[in-house]
């Protein structure tokens, strides 16, 4: 199984999953993963770190992480105090229902998080209590599977997202800081450079030279903090860009491969399929069929 693509099982007509009150250890935590579904991760207790997109966050009780689809992320529990979390996974279409208010989007917080590249929200106690209650209700519905349970899950998710969006609107602004002090400065700068221009040649020798560290040290720290080697990380970032171009432009697959920094079309096809399970053309076609 590809280590970066998180598989989802179950009914494709009910694209929703809840992992409830899950205690993680370093041995049980997933490797870095990348998927189309939107994800909310709530921390009940314990501590650790969370690498999302290009930023390292501390993980502590009451934190909520808002992760849009196609965002690289990796979580590392503290060895002495591993965290207990609940995670929701759902497709954007599942959250979007007919709205009486054209100005409201249930995915507003995800859109803002992606725009600001800020994925962590600290929850006030009142909102924490409401979230934990709603997570418990969703878990009960999924366990009992009584009449209308899928609709009940969708309604509870809508309530949860509305509360989240109202809170996020008051705390996420253009001035929101995303520097949480985790990781050395040269690593943050290297990740920022890759994020801004994933198509550029980002070999180990060049990146370590820019960072003023030796290649072995760069490679060791990069893998330790992100869980990926440099080549795999750059490829994942390039495929995220390719997905955006396949969705938002009429460029040919060949042009997109070049724009994303791939030297050959066969190499682009090989990497794209390894990370998505589909060829670029099949991926674009699948989006049109949704």
CSV table of N, CA and C in Angstrom, one decimal, residues 86-148:
chain,number,residue,atom,x,y,z
A,86,UNK,N,-10.1,12.3,18.2
A,86,UNK,CA,-11.2,11.9,17.3
A,86,UNK,C,-11.0,12.6,16.0
A,87,UNK,N,-11.2,11.8,14.9
A,87,UNK,CA,-11.0,12.4,13.6
A,87,UNK,C,-12.2,12.1,12.7
A,88,UNK,N,-12.6,13.1,12.0
A,88,UNK,CA,-13.7,13.0,11.1
A,88,UNK,C,-13.2,13.1,9.7
A,89,UNK,N,-13.6,12.3,8.8
A,89,UNK,CA,-13.2,12.3,7.4
A,89,UNK,C,-14.5,12.4,6.5
A,90,UNK,N,-14.6,13.3,5.6
A,90,UNK,CA,-15.8,13.4,4.8
A,90,UNK,C,-15.5,14.1,3.4
A,91,UNK,N,-16.3,13.8,2.4
A,91,UNK,CA,-16.1,14.4,1.2
A,91,UNK,C,-16.7,15.8,1.2
A,92,UNK,N,-16.3,16.8,0.5
A,92,UNK,CA,-16.9,18.1,0.5
A,92,UNK,C,-18.4,18.0,0.1
A,93,UNK,N,-18.7,17.2,-0.9
A,93,UNK,CA,-20.1,17.1,-1.3
A,93,UNK,C,-21.0,16.6,-0.2
A,94,UNK,N,-20.5,15.8,0.8
A,94,UNK,CA,-21.3,15.3,1.9
A,94,UNK,C,-21.7,16.4,2.8
A,95,UNK,N,-20.8,17.4,3.0
A,95,UNK,CA,-21.1,18.5,3.9
A,95,UNK,C,-21.9,19.6,3.2
A,96,UNK,N,-22.0,19.6,1.9
A,96,UNK,CA,-22.7,20.7,1.2
A,96,UNK,C,-24.1,20.3,0.9
A,97,UNK,N,-25.0,20.8,1.7
A,97,UNK,CA,-26.5,20.6,1.4
A,97,UNK,C,-27.1,21.9,0.9
A,98,UNK,N,-28.3,21.8,0.5
A,98,UNK,CA,-29.0,22.9,0.0
A,98,UNK,C,-29.1,23.9,1.2
A,99,UNK,N,-28.7,25.2,0.9
A,99,UNK,CA,-28.6,26.2,1.9
A,99,UNK,C,-29.7,27.3,1.7
A,100,UNK,N,-30.2,27.8,2.8
A,100,UNK,CA,-31.2,28.9,2.7
A,100,UNK,C,-30.4,30.2,2.6
A,101,UNK,N,-29.1,30.2,2.8
A,101,UNK,CA,-28.3,31.4,2.8
A,101,UNK,C,-27.1,31.2,1.8
A,102,UNK,N,-27.2,31.9,0.7
A,102,UNK,CA,-26.2,31.7,-0.4
A,102,UNK,C,-24.8,32.2,0.1
A,103,UNK,N,-24.8,33.0,1.1
A,103,UNK,CA,-23.5,33.6,1.6
A,103,UNK,C,-22.8,32.6,2.5
A,104,UNK,N,-23.4,31.5,2.9
A,104,UNK,CA,-22.8,30.6,3.9
A,104,UNK,C,-22.3,29.4,3.2
A,105,UNK,N,-21.0,29.0,3.5
A,105,UNK,CA,-20.5,27.7,3.0
A,105,UNK,C,-20.1,26.9,4.3
A,106,UNK,N,-20.6,25.7,4.3
A,106,UNK,CA,-20.2,24.8,5.5
A,106,UNK,C,-18.7,24.6,5.5
A,107,UNK,N,-18.0,24.7,4.4
A,107,UNK,CA,-16.6,24.5,4.3
A,107,UNK,C,-15.8,25.7,4.5
A,108,UNK,N,-16.4,26.8,5.0
A,108,UNK,CA,-15.7,28.1,5.1
A,108,UNK,C,-14.4,28.0,5.9
A,109,UNK,N,-14.4,27.2,7.0
A,109,UNK,CA,-13.2,27.1,7.8
A,109,UNK,C,-12.0,26.4,7.1
A,110,UNK,N,-12.4,25.5,6.2
A,110,UNK,CA,-11.4,24.8,5.4
A,110,UNK,C,-10.8,25.7,4.4
A,111,UNK,N,-11.7,26.5,3.7
A,111,UNK,CA,-11.3,27.4,2.7
A,111,UNK,C,-10.3,28.5,3.3
A,112,UNK,N,-10.7,29.0,4.5
A,112,UNK,CA,-9.9,30.0,5.2
A,112,UNK,C,-8.5,29.4,5.6
A,113,UNK,N,-8.6,28.1,6.1
A,113,UNK,CA,-7.3,27.5,6.6
A,113,UNK,C,-6.4,27.3,5.4
A,114,UNK,N,-6.9,26.9,4.2
A,114,UNK,CA,-6.1,26.7,3.0
A,114,UNK,C,-5.5,28.1,2.6
A,115,UNK,N,-6.3,29.1,2.6
A,115,UNK,CA,-5.9,30.4,2.1
A,115,UNK,C,-4.8,31.0,3.0
A,116,UNK,N,-5.0,30.9,4.3
A,116,UNK,CA,-4.0,31.5,5.3
A,116,UNK,C,-2.9,30.5,5.6
A,117,UNK,N,-3.1,29.2,5.2
A,117,UNK,CA,-2.1,28.2,5.6
A,117,UNK,C,-1.9,28.1,7.1
A,118,UNK,N,-3.1,28.2,7.8
A,118,UNK,CA,-3.1,28.1,9.2
A,118,UNK,C,-4.2,27.1,9.6
A,119,UNK,N,-3.8,25.9,10.2
A,119,UNK,CA,-4.7,24.8,10.3
A,119,UNK,C,-5.1,24.4,11.7
A,120,UNK,N,-4.6,25.2,12.7
A,120,UNK,CA,-4.9,24.9,14.1
A,120,UNK,C,-5.8,25.9,14.7
A,121,UNK,N,-6.8,25.4,15.4
A,121,UNK,CA,-7.7,26.3,16.2
A,121,UNK,C,-7.7,25.8,17.7
A,122,UNK,N,-7.5,26.8,18.6
A,122,UNK,CA,-7.6,26.5,20.0
A,122,UNK,C,-9.1,26.8,20.4
A,123,UNK,N,-9.7,25.8,21.0
A,123,UNK,CA,-11.1,25.9,21.3
A,123,UNK,C,-11.4,26.4,22.7
A,124,UNK,N,-12.3,27.3,22.8
A,124,UNK,CA,-12.7,27.7,24.2
A,124,UNK,C,-13.5,26.6,24.8
A,125,UNK,N,-13.6,26.6,26.1
A,125,UNK,CA,-14.2,25.4,26.9
A,125,UNK,C,-15.6,25.2,26.4
A,126,UNK,N,-16.4,26.2,26.2
A,126,UNK,CA,-17.8,26.0,25.8
A,126,UNK,C,-17.9,25.3,24.5
A,127,UNK,N,-17.1,25.7,23.6
A,127,UNK,CA,-17.1,25.0,22.2
A,127,UNK,C,-16.5,23.6,22.3
A,128,UNK,N,-15.5,23.4,23.2
A,128,UNK,CA,-15.0,22.0,23.4
A,128,UNK,C,-16.1,21.1,23.8
A,129,UNK,N,-16.9,21.6,24.8
A,129,UNK,CA,-18.0,20.7,25.3
A,129,UNK,C,-19.0,20.4,24.2
A,130,UNK,N,-19.3,21.4,23.4
A,130,UNK,CA,-20.3,21.2,22.3
A,130,UNK,C,-19.7,20.2,21.3
A,131,UNK,N,-18.4,20.3,21.0
A,131,UNK,CA,-17.8,19.4,20.0
A,131,UNK,C,-17.8,18.0,20.5
A,132,UNK,N,-17.5,17.8,21.8
A,132,UNK,CA,-17.4,16.5,22.3
A,132,UNK,C,-18.8,15.8,22.4
A,133,UNK,N,-19.8,16.7,22.7
A,133,UNK,CA,-21.2,16.1,22.6
A,133,UNK,C,-21.6,15.7,21.2
A,134,UNK,N,-21.3,16.5,20.2
A,134,UNK,CA,-21.6,16.2,18.9
A,134,UNK,C,-20.9,15.0,18.4
A,135,UNK,N,-19.6,14.9,18.7
A,135,UNK,CA,-18.8,13.7,18.3
A,135,UNK,C,-19.4,12.4,18.9
A,136,UNK,N,-19.8,12.5,20.2
A,136,UNK,CA,-20.5,11.4,20.8
A,136,UNK,C,-21.8,11.0,20.2
A,137,UNK,N,-22.6,12.0,19.7
A,137,UNK,CA,-23.8,11.7,19.0
A,137,UNK,C,-23.5,11.0,17.7
A,138,UNK,N,-22.6,11.5,17.0
A,138,UNK,CA,-22.2,10.9,15.7
A,138,UNK,C,-21.7,9.5,15.9
A,139,UNK,N,-20.9,9.3,16.9
A,139,UNK,CA,-20.4,7.9,17.2
A,139,UNK,C,-21.5,6.9,17.5
A,140,UNK,N,-22.5,7.4,18.3
A,140,UNK,CA,-23.6,6.6,18.7
A,140,UNK,C,-24.5,6.2,17.5
A,141,UNK,N,-24.7,7.2,16.6
A,141,UNK,CA,-25.5,6.9,15.4
A,141,UNK,C,-24.8,5.9,14.5
A,142,UNK,N,-23.5,6.0,14.3
A,142,UNK,CA,-22.8,5.1,13.5
A,142,UNK,C,-22.7,3.7,14.1
A,143,UNK,N,-22.7,3.6,15.4
A,143,UNK,CA,-22.7,2.3,16.1
A,143,UNK,C,-24.1,1.6,16.0
A,144,UNK,N,-25.1,2.4,16.2
A,144,UNK,CA,-26.5,1.8,16.3
A,144,UNK,C,-27.2,1.6,15.0
A,145,UNK,N,-26.8,2.5,14.0
A,145,UNK,CA,-27.4,2.4,12.7
A,145,UNK,C,-28.9,2.2,12.7
A,146,UNK,N,-29.6,3.1,13.4
A,146,UNK,CA,-31.0,3.1,13.5
A,146,UNK,C,-31.6,3.8,12.2
A,147,UNK,N,-32.9,3.7,12.0
A,147,UNK,CA,-33.5,4.4,10.9
A,147,UNK,C,-33.1,5.8,10.8
A,148,UNK,N,-32.6,6.2,9.6
A,148,UNK,CA,-32.2,7.6,9.4
A,148,UNK,C,-30.9,8.0,9.9
